[in-house]
mmCIF file of C-alpha atoms in Angstrom:
data_model
loop_
_atom_site.group_PDB
_atom_site.id
_atom_site.type_symbol
_atom_site.label_atom_id
_atom_site.label_comp_id
_atom_site.label_asym_id
_atom_site.label_seq_id
_atom_site.Cartn_x
_atom_site.Cartn_y
_atom_site.Cartn_z
ATOM 1 C CA MET A 1302 205.716 -104.310 -40.345
ATOM 2 C CA ASP A 1303 209.045 -102.433 -40.231
ATOM 3 C CA ILE A 1304 211.149 -104.259 -42.826
ATOM 4 C CA SER A 1305 210.474 -106.569 -45.759
ATOM 5 C CA VAL A 1306 213.452 -108.842 -46.506
ATOM 6 C CA ILE A 1307 213.513 -109.897 -50.169
ATOM 7 C CA ILE A 1308 215.605 -112.889 -51.306
ATOM 8 C CA PRO A 1309 215.724 -113.882 -54.986
ATOM 9 C CA THR A 1310 216.846 -117.498 -55.313
ATOM 10 C CA PHE A 1311 217.716 -119.996 -58.007
ATOM 11 C CA ASN A 1312 218.899 -123.568 -57.315
ATOM 12 C CA ARG A 1313 220.728 -122.839 -54.062
ATOM 13 C CA SER A 1314 218.594 -124.751 -51.624
ATOM 14 C CA ALA A 1315 221.452 -125.610 -49.227
ATOM 15 C CA SER A 1316 222.675 -122.042 -48.777
ATOM 16 C CA LEU A 1317 219.083 -120.753 -48.708
ATOM 17 C CA ASP A 1318 218.331 -123.190 -45.870
ATOM 18 C CA ALA A 1319 221.178 -121.722 -43.789
ATOM 19 C CA LEU A 1320 220.156 -118.168 -44.661
ATOM 20 C CA LEU A 1321 216.578 -118.712 -43.511
ATOM 21 C CA ASP A 1322 217.849 -120.210 -40.255
ATOM 22 C CA ASP A 1323 219.897 -117.062 -39.676
ATOM 23 C CA LEU A 1324 216.954 -114.768 -40.394
ATOM 24 C CA ARG A 1325 214.562 -116.687 -38.174
ATOM 25 C CA ASN A 1326 216.995 -116.317 -35.279
ATOM 26 C CA GLN A 1327 217.700 -112.602 -35.578
ATOM 27 C CA SER A 1328 218.160 -110.558 -32.391
ATOM 28 C CA THR A 1329 215.831 -107.643 -33.046
ATOM 29 C CA SER A 1330 212.773 -105.809 -31.830
ATOM 30 C CA ALA A 1331 211.857 -104.838 -35.395
ATOM 31 C CA ALA A 1332 208.875 -106.517 -37.040
ATOM 32 C CA PHE A 1333 209.926 -108.031 -40.354
ATOM 33 C CA GLU A 1334 208.718 -110.379 -43.065
ATOM 34 C CA ILE A 1335 210.778 -112.619 -45.358
ATOM 35 C CA LEU A 1336 209.845 -112.883 -49.042
ATOM 36 C CA VAL A 1337 211.626 -115.698 -50.872
ATOM 37 C CA VAL A 1338 211.260 -115.305 -54.637
ATOM 38 C CA ASP A 1339 211.895 -118.591 -56.447
ATOM 39 C CA ASN A 1340 213.155 -117.773 -59.945
ATOM 40 C CA GLY A 1341 212.510 -121.213 -61.449
ATOM 41 C CA SER A 1342 214.535 -123.530 -59.229
ATOM 42 C CA VAL A 1343 214.499 -127.268 -59.944
ATOM 43 C CA ASP A 1344 216.317 -128.381 -56.789
ATOM 44 C CA ALA A 1345 214.878 -128.651 -53.262
ATOM 45 C CA THR A 1346 214.192 -124.912 -52.935
ATOM 46 C CA ARG A 1347 210.414 -125.315 -52.743
ATOM 47 C CA GLU A 1348 210.690 -127.906 -49.953
ATOM 48 C CA VAL A 1349 213.203 -125.843 -47.989
ATOM 49 C CA VAL A 1350 211.028 -122.728 -48.052
ATOM 50 C CA ALA A 1351 207.882 -124.709 -47.206
ATOM 51 C CA ARG A 1352 209.580 -126.307 -44.185
ATOM 52 C CA HIS A 1353 210.666 -122.947 -42.797
ATOM 53 C CA ALA A 1354 207.342 -121.277 -43.578
ATOM 54 C CA ALA A 1355 205.473 -124.021 -41.698
ATOM 55 C CA CYS A 1356 207.386 -122.999 -38.555
ATOM 56 C CA ASP A 1357 207.511 -119.247 -39.102
ATOM 57 C CA ALA A 1358 204.583 -117.162 -40.345
ATOM 58 C CA ARG A 1359 206.923 -114.326 -41.340
ATOM 59 C CA ILE A 1360 208.101 -116.318 -44.371
ATOM 60 C CA ARG A 1361 206.261 -116.114 -47.681
ATOM 61 C CA SER A 1362 207.145 -117.943 -50.878
ATOM 62 C CA LEU A 1363 206.756 -116.256 -54.257
ATOM 63 C CA HIS A 1364 207.421 -117.556 -57.765
ATOM 64 C CA GLU A 1365 208.698 -115.498 -60.688
ATOM 65 C CA ARG A 1366 208.902 -117.393 -63.986
ATOM 66 C CA ARG A 1367 210.705 -114.637 -65.862
ATOM 67 C CA ARG A 1368 214.394 -115.375 -65.371
ATOM 68 C CA GLY A 1369 216.819 -112.855 -63.939
ATOM 69 C CA ALA A 1370 217.517 -111.378 -60.531
ATOM 70 C CA SER A 1371 215.907 -108.067 -61.523
ATOM 71 C CA ASN A 1372 212.585 -109.762 -62.282
ATOM 72 C CA ALA A 1373 212.757 -111.700 -59.015
ATOM 73 C CA ARG A 1374 213.552 -108.637 -56.922
ATOM 74 C CA ASN A 1375 210.790 -106.628 -58.597
ATOM 75 C CA ALA A 1376 208.308 -109.403 -57.816
ATOM 76 C CA GLY A 1377 209.365 -109.220 -54.179
ATOM 77 C CA VAL A 1378 209.017 -105.439 -54.137
ATOM 78 C CA SER A 1379 205.491 -105.709 -55.499
ATOM 79 C CA MET A 1380 204.455 -107.975 -52.596
ATOM 80 C CA ALA A 1381 206.335 -106.186 -49.798
ATOM 81 C CA THR A 1382 204.317 -104.448 -47.088
ATOM 82 C CA ALA A 1383 206.983 -102.559 -45.112
ATOM 83 C CA PRO A 1384 208.371 -99.028 -45.632
ATOM 84 C CA ILE A 1385 211.924 -100.430 -45.701
ATOM 85 C CA LEU A 1386 212.847 -103.102 -48.276
ATOM 86 C CA ALA A 1387 216.036 -105.065 -47.548
ATOM 87 C CA PHE A 1388 217.711 -107.339 -50.096
ATOM 88 C CA LEU A 1389 219.956 -110.353 -49.584
ATOM 89 C CA ASP A 1390 221.511 -112.785 -52.024
ATOM 90 C CA ASP A 1391 220.679 -116.446 -51.424
ATOM 91 C CA ASP A 1392 224.306 -117.415 -50.686
ATOM 92 C CA VAL A 1393 225.087 -115.007 -47.844
ATOM 93 C CA ARG A 1394 224.877 -115.429 -44.063
ATOM 94 C CA PRO A 1395 223.625 -112.334 -42.186
ATOM 95 C CA ARG A 1396 225.036 -111.548 -38.767
ATOM 96 C CA HIS A 1397 222.670 -112.140 -35.827
ATOM 97 C CA ASP A 1398 221.896 -108.404 -35.576
ATOM 98 C CA TRP A 1399 221.501 -107.739 -39.305
ATOM 99 C CA VAL A 1400 217.793 -106.802 -39.204
ATOM 100 C CA GLU A 1401 218.304 -104.640 -36.117
ATOM 101 C CA SER A 1402 221.259 -102.887 -37.759
ATOM 102 C CA VAL A 1403 219.227 -102.115 -40.891
ATOM 103 C CA ALA A 1404 216.391 -100.660 -38.812
ATOM 104 C CA ARG A 1405 218.797 -98.617 -36.670
ATOM 105 C CA ALA A 1406 220.607 -97.211 -39.708
ATOM 106 C CA PHE A 1407 217.416 -95.769 -41.191
ATOM 107 C CA PHE A 1408 216.256 -94.473 -37.793
ATOM 108 C CA GLU A 1409 219.555 -92.701 -37.143
ATOM 109 C CA HIS A 1410 219.859 -91.353 -40.707
ATOM 110 C CA PRO A 1411 216.446 -90.147 -41.888
ATOM 111 C CA GLU A 1412 218.204 -88.161 -44.614
ATOM 112 C CA VAL A 1413 219.282 -91.267 -46.569
ATOM 113 C CA ASP A 1414 217.171 -93.193 -49.061
ATOM 114 C CA CYS A 1415 219.184 -96.410 -49.098
ATOM 115 C CA ILE A 1416 222.087 -98.162 -47.398
ATOM 116 C CA GLY A 1417 224.616 -100.832 -48.273
ATOM 117 C CA GLY A 1418 226.371 -103.035 -45.744
ATOM 118 C CA ARG A 1419 229.520 -105.098 -45.417
ATOM 119 C CA VAL A 1420 229.880 -108.314 -47.397
ATOM 120 C CA GLU A 1421 232.736 -110.267 -45.831
ATOM 121 C CA PRO A 1422 234.356 -113.414 -47.260
ATOM 122 C CA ARG A 1423 233.981 -116.971 -46.035
ATOM 123 C CA TRP A 1424 236.913 -118.739 -47.659
ATOM 124 C CA PRO A 1425 236.605 -122.408 -48.716
ATOM 125 C CA CYS A 1426 240.382 -122.659 -48.213
ATOM 126 C CA PRO A 1427 243.212 -120.168 -47.635
ATOM 127 C CA PRO A 1428 243.231 -117.746 -50.608
ATOM 128 C CA PRO A 1429 246.297 -117.636 -52.865
ATOM 129 C CA PRO A 1430 248.901 -114.962 -52.013
ATOM 130 C CA TRP A 1431 248.036 -112.829 -55.044
ATOM 131 C CA LEU A 1432 244.375 -112.532 -54.013
ATOM 132 C CA THR A 1433 244.701 -109.392 -51.906
ATOM 133 C CA SER A 1434 241.827 -106.997 -51.183
ATOM 134 C CA ALA A 1435 242.684 -105.182 -54.443
ATOM 135 C CA HIS A 1436 241.346 -108.272 -56.241
ATOM 136 C CA TRP A 1437 238.107 -108.580 -54.268
ATOM 137 C CA PRO A 1438 235.622 -106.917 -56.682
ATOM 138 C CA PRO A 1439 235.110 -110.168 -58.679
ATOM 139 C CA LEU A 1440 234.230 -111.910 -55.397
ATOM 140 C CA ALA A 1441 231.225 -109.587 -54.847
ATOM 141 C CA LEU A 1442 232.631 -108.423 -51.514
ATOM 142 C CA GLN A 1443 231.764 -105.028 -50.052
ATOM 143 C CA ILE A 1444 234.119 -103.872 -47.305
ATOM 144 C CA VAL A 1445 234.691 -100.167 -48.016
ATOM 145 C CA ARG A 1446 232.690 -97.924 -50.341
ATOM 146 C CA GLY A 1447 234.515 -94.635 -50.840
ATOM 147 C CA THR A 1448 235.680 -92.106 -48.271
ATOM 148 C CA SER A 1449 232.667 -89.776 -48.203
ATOM 149 C CA THR A 1450 229.833 -90.046 -45.701
ATOM 150 C CA TYR A 1451 227.266 -90.302 -48.474
ATOM 151 C CA ILE A 1452 227.042 -91.968 -51.851
ATOM 152 C CA ASP A 1453 225.038 -89.764 -54.170
ATOM 153 C CA ARG A 1454 225.304 -87.620 -57.289
ATOM 154 C CA GLU A 1455 228.396 -85.878 -55.915
ATOM 155 C CA HIS A 1456 230.036 -89.165 -54.833
ATOM 156 C CA ALA A 1457 228.896 -91.653 -57.467
ATOM 157 C CA THR A 1458 231.917 -93.900 -58.039
ATOM 158 C CA ALA A 1459 231.050 -96.517 -55.410
ATOM 159 C CA CYS A 1460 228.242 -99.054 -55.840
ATOM 160 C CA LEU A 1461 225.994 -100.391 -53.080
ATOM 161 C CA ILE A 1462 225.542 -104.004 -54.163
ATOM 162 C CA THR A 1463 222.262 -105.871 -53.736
ATOM 163 C CA ALA A 1464 223.875 -108.785 -51.888
ATOM 164 C CA ASN A 1465 223.411 -106.598 -48.770
ATOM 165 C CA PHE A 1466 221.253 -103.580 -49.540
ATOM 166 C CA ALA A 1467 218.202 -101.822 -48.112
ATOM 167 C CA CYS A 1468 216.061 -99.049 -49.532
ATOM 168 C CA ARG A 1469 212.999 -97.032 -48.636
ATOM 169 C CA ALA A 1470 209.948 -98.335 -50.500
ATOM 170 C CA ALA A 1471 209.212 -94.804 -51.700
ATOM 171 C CA VAL A 1472 212.347 -94.918 -53.876
ATOM 172 C CA PHE A 1473 210.821 -97.620 -56.073
ATOM 173 C CA ARG A 1474 207.718 -95.509 -56.542
ATOM 174 C CA ASP A 1475 209.881 -92.576 -57.598
ATOM 175 C CA VAL A 1476 212.506 -94.167 -59.855
ATOM 176 C CA GLY A 1477 211.053 -97.570 -60.797
ATOM 177 C CA GLY A 1478 212.355 -101.065 -60.187
ATOM 178 C CA PHE A 1479 215.466 -102.960 -61.228
ATOM 179 C CA ALA A 1480 216.186 -102.903 -64.960
ATOM 180 C CA ARG A 1481 215.585 -106.358 -66.385
ATOM 181 C CA GLU A 1482 217.678 -105.632 -69.519
ATOM 182 C CA PHE A 1483 220.797 -105.747 -67.328
ATOM 183 C CA ARG A 1484 221.485 -109.359 -66.346
ATOM 184 C CA ARG A 1485 224.500 -108.120 -64.371
ATOM 185 C CA ASP A 1486 225.321 -104.722 -62.835
ATOM 186 C CA GLU A 1487 221.607 -104.149 -62.330
ATOM 187 C CA ASP A 1488 222.493 -102.836 -58.864
ATOM 188 C CA ARG A 1489 224.902 -100.248 -60.294
ATOM 189 C CA GLU A 1490 222.306 -99.190 -62.878
ATOM 190 C CA PHE A 1491 219.763 -98.777 -60.070
ATOM 191 C CA ASN A 1492 222.317 -96.814 -58.012
ATOM 192 C CA LEU A 1493 223.018 -94.424 -60.886
ATOM 193 C CA ARG A 1494 219.307 -93.899 -61.491
ATOM 194 C CA MET A 1495 218.825 -93.044 -57.815
ATOM 195 C CA TRP A 1496 221.693 -90.546 -57.778
ATOM 196 C CA ARG A 1497 220.410 -88.852 -60.950
ATOM 197 C CA SER A 1498 217.008 -88.390 -59.302
ATOM 198 C CA GLY A 1499 218.582 -86.767 -56.232
ATOM 199 C CA LYS A 1500 218.476 -89.766 -53.883
ATOM 200 C CA ARG A 1501 221.213 -90.333 -51.314
ATOM 201 C CA GLY A 1502 222.814 -93.525 -50.035
ATOM 202 C CA MET A 1503 225.244 -94.510 -47.308
ATOM 203 C CA PHE A 1504 227.596 -97.402 -46.591
ATOM 204 C CA VAL A 1505 226.911 -98.727 -43.071
ATOM 205 C CA ASN A 1506 229.712 -100.765 -41.582
ATOM 206 C CA SER A 1507 227.535 -102.389 -38.903
ATOM 207 C CA VAL A 1508 225.150 -104.078 -41.399
ATOM 208 C CA VAL A 1509 227.126 -107.277 -41.975
ATOM 209 C CA VAL A 1510 226.751 -110.454 -44.002
ATOM 210 C CA ALA A 1511 229.288 -113.108 -44.986
ATOM 211 C CA ALA A 1512 229.468 -114.560 -48.499
ATOM 212 C CA GLU A 1513 230.657 -118.073 -49.303
ATOM 213 C CA ILE A 1514 233.436 -117.774 -51.883
ATOM 214 C CA GLN A 1515 233.116 -120.402 -54.585
ATOM 215 C CA PRO A 1516 236.426 -122.230 -55.169
ATOM 216 C CA GLU A 1517 236.514 -121.341 -58.870
ATOM 217 C CA ARG A 1518 236.694 -117.650 -57.941
ATOM 218 C CA LEU A 1519 240.154 -118.223 -56.454
ATOM 219 C CA ALA A 1520 241.613 -118.789 -59.934
ATOM 220 C CA LYS A 1521 243.074 -116.044 -62.107
ATOM 221 C CA ARG A 1522 241.111 -117.223 -65.149
ATOM 222 C CA TYR A 1523 237.871 -116.355 -63.330
ATOM 223 C CA HIS A 1524 239.125 -112.840 -62.587
ATOM 224 C CA ARG A 1525 240.254 -112.307 -66.176
ATOM 225 C CA ALA A 1526 236.818 -113.316 -67.453
ATOM 226 C CA TRP A 1527 235.063 -111.158 -64.831
ATOM 227 C CA TYR A 1528 236.905 -108.001 -65.845
ATOM 228 C CA HIS A 1529 236.205 -108.655 -69.515
ATOM 229 C CA VAL A 1530 232.470 -109.117 -68.959
ATOM 230 C CA THR A 1531 232.228 -106.246 -66.482
ATOM 231 C CA GLY A 1532 233.979 -103.857 -68.856
ATOM 232 C CA ALA A 1533 231.384 -104.636 -71.517
ATOM 233 C CA SER A 1534 228.530 -104.253 -69.031
ATOM 234 C CA HIS A 1535 229.812 -100.885 -67.787
ATOM 235 C CA ALA A 1536 230.181 -99.723 -71.391
ATOM 236 C CA ARG A 1537 226.481 -100.341 -71.969
ATOM 237 C CA LEU A 1538 225.801 -98.267 -68.851
ATOM 238 C CA TYR A 1539 228.093 -95.494 -70.120
ATOM 239 C CA TYR A 1540 229.481 -95.650 -66.583
ATOM 240 C CA LEU A 1541 232.967 -94.225 -67.208
ATOM 241 C CA ASP A 1542 231.608 -91.567 -69.571
ATOM 242 C CA THR A 1543 229.259 -90.016 -67.023
ATOM 243 C CA ILE A 1544 231.489 -89.660 -63.944
ATOM 244 C CA ASP A 1545 234.250 -87.062 -63.728
ATOM 245 C CA HIS A 1546 237.677 -87.342 -62.079
ATOM 246 C CA ASP A 1547 236.210 -86.242 -58.724
ATOM 247 C CA GLY A 1548 233.473 -88.890 -58.793
ATOM 248 C CA ARG A 1549 230.609 -86.542 -59.653
ATOM 249 C CA LEU A 1550 227.831 -87.829 -61.885
ATOM 250 C CA ASP A 1551 226.735 -86.036 -65.047
ATOM 251 C CA THR A 1552 228.344 -82.677 -64.284
ATOM 252 C CA PRO A 1553 228.314 -79.870 -66.883
ATOM 253 C CA LEU A 1554 232.075 -80.369 -67.216
ATOM 254 C CA ALA A 1555 231.489 -83.944 -68.410
ATOM 255 C CA ALA A 1556 229.667 -82.672 -71.518
ATOM 256 C CA LYS A 1557 232.678 -80.528 -72.446
ATOM 257 C CA ARG A 1558 235.259 -83.316 -72.407
ATOM 258 C CA ARG A 1559 237.427 -83.988 -75.398
ATOM 259 C CA VAL A 1560 236.210 -87.076 -77.242
ATOM 260 C CA TRP A 1561 238.364 -89.433 -79.307
ATOM 261 C CA PHE A 1562 236.629 -92.101 -81.416
ATOM 262 C CA GLY A 1563 233.430 -91.729 -79.423
ATOM 263 C CA LEU A 1564 235.031 -92.006 -75.964
ATOM 264 C CA PRO A 1565 236.343 -89.411 -73.490
ATOM 265 C CA ALA A 1566 240.032 -88.761 -74.119
ATOM 266 C CA PHE A 1567 240.987 -89.325 -70.492
ATOM 267 C CA LEU A 1568 240.063 -93.024 -70.801
ATOM 268 C CA TYR A 1569 242.799 -93.518 -73.400
ATOM 269 C CA ARG A 1570 245.263 -91.802 -71.059
ATOM 270 C CA GLN A 1571 244.176 -94.132 -68.265
ATOM 271 C CA PHE A 1572 244.710 -97.110 -70.529
ATOM 272 C CA GLY A 1573 248.202 -95.928 -71.441
ATOM 273 C CA ALA A 1574 249.075 -95.403 -67.771
ATOM 274 C CA HIS A 1575 247.998 -98.947 -66.910
ATOM 275 C CA VAL A 1576 250.060 -100.379 -69.787
ATOM 276 C CA ALA A 1577 253.133 -98.414 -68.649
ATOM 277 C CA THR A 1578 252.709 -99.561 -65.035
ATOM 278 C CA TRP A 1579 252.165 -103.153 -66.180
ATOM 279 C CA LEU A 1580 255.453 -103.059 -68.112
ATOM 280 C CA LYS A 1581 257.308 -101.490 -65.184
ATOM 281 C CA ASN A 1582 256.049 -104.228 -62.849
ATOM 282 C CA VAL A 1583 257.027 -106.940 -65.333
ATOM 283 C CA LEU A 1584 260.565 -105.558 -65.421
ATOM 284 C CA THR A 1585 260.787 -105.449 -61.618
ATOM 285 C CA GLY A 1586 259.159 -108.871 -61.157
ATOM 286 C CA ASP A 1587 256.245 -107.636 -59.027
ATOM 287 C CA TRP A 1588 253.839 -110.295 -60.278
ATOM 288 C CA SER A 1589 250.939 -109.443 -57.985
ATOM 289 C CA ALA A 1590 250.996 -105.866 -59.302
ATOM 290 C CA VAL A 1591 251.381 -107.198 -62.850
ATOM 291 C CA PHE A 1592 248.141 -109.138 -62.533
ATOM 292 C CA PHE A 1593 246.304 -106.132 -61.066
ATOM 293 C CA GLU A 1594 247.307 -103.968 -64.028
ATOM 294 C CA GLU A 1595 246.458 -106.769 -66.443
ATOM 295 C CA CYS A 1596 242.913 -106.861 -65.052
ATOM 296 C CA ARG A 1597 242.507 -103.103 -65.451
ATOM 297 C CA ILE A 1598 243.769 -103.350 -69.045
ATOM 298 C CA ARG A 1599 241.292 -106.142 -69.786
ATOM 299 C CA TYR A 1600 238.460 -104.092 -68.273
ATOM 300 C CA LEU A 1601 239.233 -100.972 -70.315
ATOM 301 C CA SER A 1602 239.842 -102.973 -73.501
ATOM 302 C CA SER A 1603 236.420 -104.568 -73.145
ATOM 303 C CA TYR A 1604 234.856 -101.172 -72.395
ATOM 304 C CA PHE A 1605 236.423 -99.684 -75.529
ATOM 305 C CA THR A 1606 235.526 -102.497 -77.902
ATOM 306 C CA THR A 1607 231.935 -102.678 -76.658
ATOM 307 C CA ARG A 1608 231.442 -98.962 -77.167
ATOM 308 C CA TRP A 1609 233.058 -99.054 -80.611
ATOM 309 C CA ARG A 1610 230.702 -101.881 -81.634
ATOM 310 C CA GLU A 1611 227.678 -100.113 -80.090
ATOM 311 C CA PRO A 1612 228.390 -96.427 -80.757
ATOM 312 C CA ARG A 1613 224.890 -95.096 -80.317
ATOM 313 C CA ALA A 1614 223.965 -93.192 -77.201
ATOM 314 C CA PRO A 1615 221.906 -95.070 -74.580
ATOM 315 C CA GLY A 1616 218.318 -95.574 -75.614
ATOM 316 C CA ARG A 1617 215.185 -94.964 -73.624
ATOM 317 C CA ASN A 1618 214.873 -96.304 -70.131
ATOM 318 C CA HIS A 1619 213.314 -99.778 -70.207
ATOM 319 C CA THR A 1620 213.127 -100.068 -66.435
ATOM 320 C CA VAL A 1621 209.981 -101.757 -65.170
ATOM 321 C CA ARG A 1622 207.568 -99.782 -63.057
ATOM 322 C CA VAL A 1623 206.962 -101.480 -59.727
ATOM 323 C CA ARG A 1624 203.706 -101.045 -57.871
ATOM 324 C CA VAL A 1625 205.042 -101.392 -54.352
ATOM 325 C CA GLY A 1626 202.929 -103.587 -52.119
ATOM 326 C CA THR A 1627 200.212 -104.196 -54.708
ATOM 327 C CA GLY A 1628 201.210 -107.649 -55.853
ATOM 328 C CA SER A 1629 201.829 -106.597 -59.451
ATOM 329 C CA TYR A 1630 204.293 -104.737 -61.617
ATOM 330 C CA THR A 1631 204.377 -103.820 -65.308
ATOM 331 C CA ASP A 1632 207.017 -103.587 -68.031
#
């Protein structure tokens, strides 16, 4: 077995059906298995997986009663048998050569520990004019991830999201599984833990999936809420505190920063710059730019208030230890 494809799923039987069709019809010489981890679905998920598994022995169905994508992915990791573990969300559609592209990326780049691929949009209708690529983060799209060849401790700003992600199984033995205490941004937390341990990632443009964009994500109210929640989540990760202006993670310089009210001083300067740019754009009537700055202000405001409410430094690492390929994992 070359690759284990792990798909956590919850009540998305229709999109899962299409995804399994795409995987069963991949153009590849690589040997791969498909592990579908049902995280407590009450729709037709069980029937959909059983129908595909009856026709394709590569498909296995797992059940994880503990809710959360991290628990589901860790269950899949524990049952995987391949040296490369590839992750897909249950609402994406992989390109016909997705498996082959994953295998080729690791063959051509033995120096990397993980890769992330493109997540392109499938629009339910033409997007509104304001929804430019600058507003794509809330849509969970992944088109470009930084300008460096690698994503690692020296280039830690970008995140390789688990909607389209693959990793060597040895990484899970070294750094543990996905952190179940993070119900969102668990992929960024896992990324940061990899970079701190010296692992190296890469964004691979040829590993492509398409994501169905839910209609509610085309509304500004969704984006406002996303930035508020994400700011709070990043605050709990201490994400902005641990990366310097050049994108390096946990450098000695970071420990010497000036701190105001428990936060690095440069964050307050960033906030002020966004407020000034927001006001300038209001005065000039550039409403698309106004909304972009508004989102950044909401994100930083949420980051600040979360840290002020929770001023203590991060506690011990609660990440579960995954026994890769053994069929079990522990808290």
